[in-house]
């Protein structure tokens, strides 16, 4: 082989080696990409969310936004008093996510080792007095709810809004004699909207969401009792990736914006 031919052969071998090196290098990112986080399109299927009744309007909006961001996913909700939802979850009701209106009911789920990870606080809420438009009973203070003849409706003590009401009674020294104790805050609001009650103790977000259907009577004693709302994915989730994605969505920037607009405070 001539010198010229040997030089050409060496050059060909060098080019081939560089090409093989390039192929090996280009294959590495593909391997690492396959082990990264799933894309938005990877979230699919039904995500079943058990959420406190006071989250009904807000979570309904968040569910629609979540579905728009994840076209392959469908969010279904079960709204009720947090204590009722805990009973359903501990008895085996199928749910992917639980959002409570207080930390006490969430603690029941974590103590039972049904939570997948630590709950995340995502909002706060305070009480308000809801009255029919025009405030016919002339309620101006929390103590007015204890006056004879005033038909007051509250949440049952095991429900977060009821537990908060009990704390306000204790701190203010005012004892209420309600005409009924409801299993959810939405039921209390419904009694006021229908005119069955002169007043009901709900959350500020419920009054805001009701619009012209009720008037609001804020009371300073409410500031001493602030409910914190936690959310968590559940171990028994049929759709664990969807559950994790929904929790991230609620606690993320978009979720916080929707909650703020609805009147919830930051955690």
CSV table of C-alpha atoms in Angstrom, one decimal, residues 58-239:
chain,number,residue,atom,x,y,z
A,58,UNK,CA,-64.2,26.6,43.7
A,59,UNK,CA,-63.2,23.0,43.1
A,60,UNK,CA,-65.7,22.7,40.3
A,61,UNK,CA,-63.9,25.5,38.5
A,62,UNK,CA,-60.6,24.0,39.3
A,63,UNK,CA,-61.7,20.6,38.0
A,64,UNK,CA,-62.6,22.2,34.6
A,65,UNK,CA,-59.3,24.0,34.4
A,66,UNK,CA,-57.5,20.7,35.3
A,67,UNK,CA,-59.3,18.9,32.5
A,68,UNK,CA,-58.4,21.6,30.0
A,69,UNK,CA,-54.7,21.2,31.0
A,70,UNK,CA,-55.0,17.4,30.8
A,71,UNK,CA,-57.3,16.6,28.0
A,72,UNK,CA,-57.2,12.8,28.8
A,73,UNK,CA,-58.3,13.3,32.4
A,74,UNK,CA,-61.8,13.6,33.9
A,75,UNK,CA,-62.4,14.9,37.5
A,76,UNK,CA,-65.4,13.7,39.5
A,77,UNK,CA,-66.3,15.2,42.8
A,78,UNK,CA,-68.0,14.1,46.0
A,79,UNK,CA,-68.8,17.2,48.1
A,80,UNK,CA,-70.0,16.8,51.7
A,81,UNK,CA,-69.1,17.7,55.3
A,82,UNK,CA,-65.5,16.8,56.0
A,83,UNK,CA,-66.4,14.4,58.8
A,84,UNK,CA,-68.9,12.6,56.5
A,85,UNK,CA,-66.2,12.2,53.8
A,86,UNK,CA,-63.7,10.9,56.4
A,87,UNK,CA,-66.2,8.2,57.4
A,88,UNK,CA,-66.7,7.2,53.8
A,89,UNK,CA,-63.0,7.1,53.1
A,90,UNK,CA,-62.2,5.0,56.2
A,91,UNK,CA,-65.0,2.6,55.2
A,92,UNK,CA,-63.4,2.0,51.8
A,93,UNK,CA,-65.2,4.4,49.5
A,94,UNK,CA,-63.2,4.8,46.3
A,95,UNK,CA,-61.4,8.1,46.2
A,96,UNK,CA,-58.1,9.4,44.8
A,97,UNK,CA,-57.9,12.7,46.7
A,98,UNK,CA,-59.2,14.2,49.9
A,99,UNK,CA,-59.5,17.9,50.6
A,100,UNK,CA,-60.7,18.8,54.1
A,101,UNK,CA,-62.0,22.0,55.6
A,102,UNK,CA,-59.9,21.5,58.7
A,103,UNK,CA,-56.8,19.8,60.0
A,104,UNK,CA,-58.7,17.7,62.6
A,105,UNK,CA,-60.6,15.6,60.0
A,106,UNK,CA,-57.5,15.3,57.9
A,107,UNK,CA,-55.7,13.9,60.9
A,108,UNK,CA,-58.2,11.1,61.1
A,109,UNK,CA,-57.2,10.0,57.6
A,110,UNK,CA,-53.4,10.3,58.3
A,111,UNK,CA,-53.7,8.5,61.6
A,112,UNK,CA,-55.5,5.6,59.8
A,113,UNK,CA,-52.5,5.5,57.4
A,114,UNK,CA,-54.8,6.2,54.4
A,115,UNK,CA,-52.8,9.2,53.1
A,116,UNK,CA,-50.2,8.9,50.4
A,117,UNK,CA,-47.6,11.3,51.8
A,118,UNK,CA,-48.0,14.4,53.9
A,119,UNK,CA,-51.1,16.6,53.5
A,120,UNK,CA,-50.5,20.1,52.0
A,121,UNK,CA,-52.2,23.2,53.4
A,122,UNK,CA,-53.7,25.1,50.5
A,123,UNK,CA,-56.2,27.6,51.9
A,124,UNK,CA,-57.7,29.2,55.0
A,125,UNK,CA,-61.3,30.4,55.7
A,126,UNK,CA,-63.1,32.3,58.4
A,127,UNK,CA,-66.7,32.3,59.6
A,128,UNK,CA,-69.4,34.8,58.7
A,129,UNK,CA,-73.1,35.2,59.5
A,130,UNK,CA,-75.4,34.8,56.5
A,131,UNK,CA,-78.8,36.4,56.7
A,132,UNK,CA,-81.7,36.6,54.1
A,133,UNK,CA,-81.6,39.8,51.9
A,134,UNK,CA,-82.5,42.8,53.9
A,135,UNK,CA,-81.6,41.1,57.2
A,136,UNK,CA,-85.2,40.9,58.5
A,137,UNK,CA,-84.2,39.8,62.0
A,138,UNK,CA,-81.8,42.7,62.3
A,139,UNK,CA,-78.8,40.7,63.2
A,140,UNK,CA,-75.8,42.9,63.8
A,141,UNK,CA,-73.6,40.8,66.1
A,142,UNK,CA,-72.8,37.2,67.1
A,143,UNK,CA,-74.7,37.7,70.4
A,144,UNK,CA,-77.9,38.5,68.5
A,145,UNK,CA,-78.0,34.9,67.3
A,146,UNK,CA,-78.8,33.9,70.9
A,147,UNK,CA,-81.8,36.2,71.3
A,148,UNK,CA,-85.2,34.6,71.9
A,149,UNK,CA,-87.2,34.1,68.7
A,150,UNK,CA,-84.1,34.2,66.3
A,151,UNK,CA,-84.0,31.1,64.2
A,152,UNK,CA,-80.3,30.3,63.8
A,153,UNK,CA,-78.9,27.4,61.9
A,154,UNK,CA,-75.3,26.1,62.4
A,155,UNK,CA,-73.2,23.1,61.3
A,156,UNK,CA,-73.0,20.1,63.5
A,157,UNK,CA,-70.1,20.1,65.9
A,158,UNK,CA,-68.2,17.4,64.1
A,159,UNK,CA,-68.2,19.4,60.9
A,160,UNK,CA,-65.4,21.9,60.6
A,161,UNK,CA,-67.7,25.0,60.4
A,162,UNK,CA,-69.5,23.6,63.4
A,163,UNK,CA,-66.3,23.0,65.4
A,164,UNK,CA,-65.3,26.6,64.6
A,165,UNK,CA,-68.7,27.9,65.8
A,166,UNK,CA,-68.3,26.0,69.1
A,167,UNK,CA,-64.9,27.7,69.6
A,168,UNK,CA,-66.4,31.1,69.0
A,169,UNK,CA,-69.2,30.4,71.5
A,170,UNK,CA,-66.5,29.4,74.1
A,171,UNK,CA,-64.3,32.4,73.5
A,172,UNK,CA,-67.2,34.9,73.4
A,173,UNK,CA,-69.3,33.4,76.2
A,174,UNK,CA,-72.4,33.4,74.0
A,175,UNK,CA,-74.3,30.1,73.9
A,176,UNK,CA,-76.5,29.5,70.9
A,177,UNK,CA,-79.6,27.4,70.7
A,178,UNK,CA,-79.9,26.6,67.0
A,179,UNK,CA,-83.1,25.4,65.4
A,180,UNK,CA,-81.1,22.9,63.5
A,181,UNK,CA,-77.5,21.5,63.1
A,182,UNK,CA,-76.6,20.6,59.5
A,183,UNK,CA,-74.1,18.1,58.2
A,184,UNK,CA,-72.5,20.6,55.8
A,185,UNK,CA,-72.1,24.3,55.4
A,186,UNK,CA,-74.0,24.3,52.1
A,187,UNK,CA,-77.0,22.9,53.9
A,188,UNK,CA,-76.8,25.8,56.4
A,189,UNK,CA,-76.6,28.3,53.6
A,190,UNK,CA,-79.6,26.7,51.9
A,191,UNK,CA,-81.7,27.2,55.0
A,192,UNK,CA,-80.9,30.9,54.9
A,193,UNK,CA,-81.4,31.3,51.2
A,194,UNK,CA,-84.9,29.6,51.4
A,195,UNK,CA,-85.9,31.8,54.3
A,196,UNK,CA,-86.2,28.9,56.8
A,197,UNK,CA,-83.7,30.6,59.1
A,198,UNK,CA,-83.1,34.1,60.2
A,199,UNK,CA,-79.3,33.5,60.2
A,200,UNK,CA,-76.8,30.8,59.6
A,201,UNK,CA,-73.1,30.6,60.4
A,202,UNK,CA,-71.1,29.8,57.3
A,203,UNK,CA,-67.8,30.8,55.8
A,204,UNK,CA,-67.0,34.1,54.1
A,205,UNK,CA,-66.5,32.3,50.9
A,206,UNK,CA,-70.0,30.8,51.0
A,207,UNK,CA,-71.5,34.3,51.4
A,208,UNK,CA,-69.4,35.6,48.6
A,209,UNK,CA,-70.4,32.7,46.3
A,210,UNK,CA,-74.1,33.1,47.1
A,211,UNK,CA,-74.1,36.7,45.7
A,212,UNK,CA,-77.5,38.5,46.1
A,213,UNK,CA,-79.2,35.4,47.6
A,214,UNK,CA,-77.9,36.4,51.1
A,215,UNK,CA,-76.4,39.3,53.0
A,216,UNK,CA,-73.4,39.0,55.2
A,217,UNK,CA,-72.9,40.1,58.8
A,218,UNK,CA,-69.2,39.9,59.7
A,219,UNK,CA,-68.3,39.6,63.4
A,220,UNK,CA,-64.9,40.2,65.0
A,221,UNK,CA,-65.0,37.0,67.0
A,222,UNK,CA,-64.5,35.0,63.8
A,223,UNK,CA,-60.9,36.3,63.5
A,224,UNK,CA,-59.9,34.1,66.5
A,225,UNK,CA,-61.0,30.9,64.7
A,226,UNK,CA,-59.4,30.4,61.3
A,227,UNK,CA,-59.8,27.0,59.5
A,228,UNK,CA,-56.9,25.7,57.5
A,229,UNK,CA,-57.7,23.5,54.5
A,230,UNK,CA,-55.3,20.5,53.7
A,231,UNK,CA,-55.3,18.2,50.7
A,232,UNK,CA,-53.7,14.8,50.1
A,233,UNK,CA,-53.6,12.0,47.6
A,234,UNK,CA,-54.9,8.7,49.1
A,235,UNK,CA,-53.0,5.3,49.2
A,236,UNK,CA,-56.0,3.5,47.8
A,237,UNK,CA,-56.2,5.8,44.7
A,238,UNK,CA,-57.2,4.0,41.6
A,239,UNK,CA,-55.4,6.8,39.6
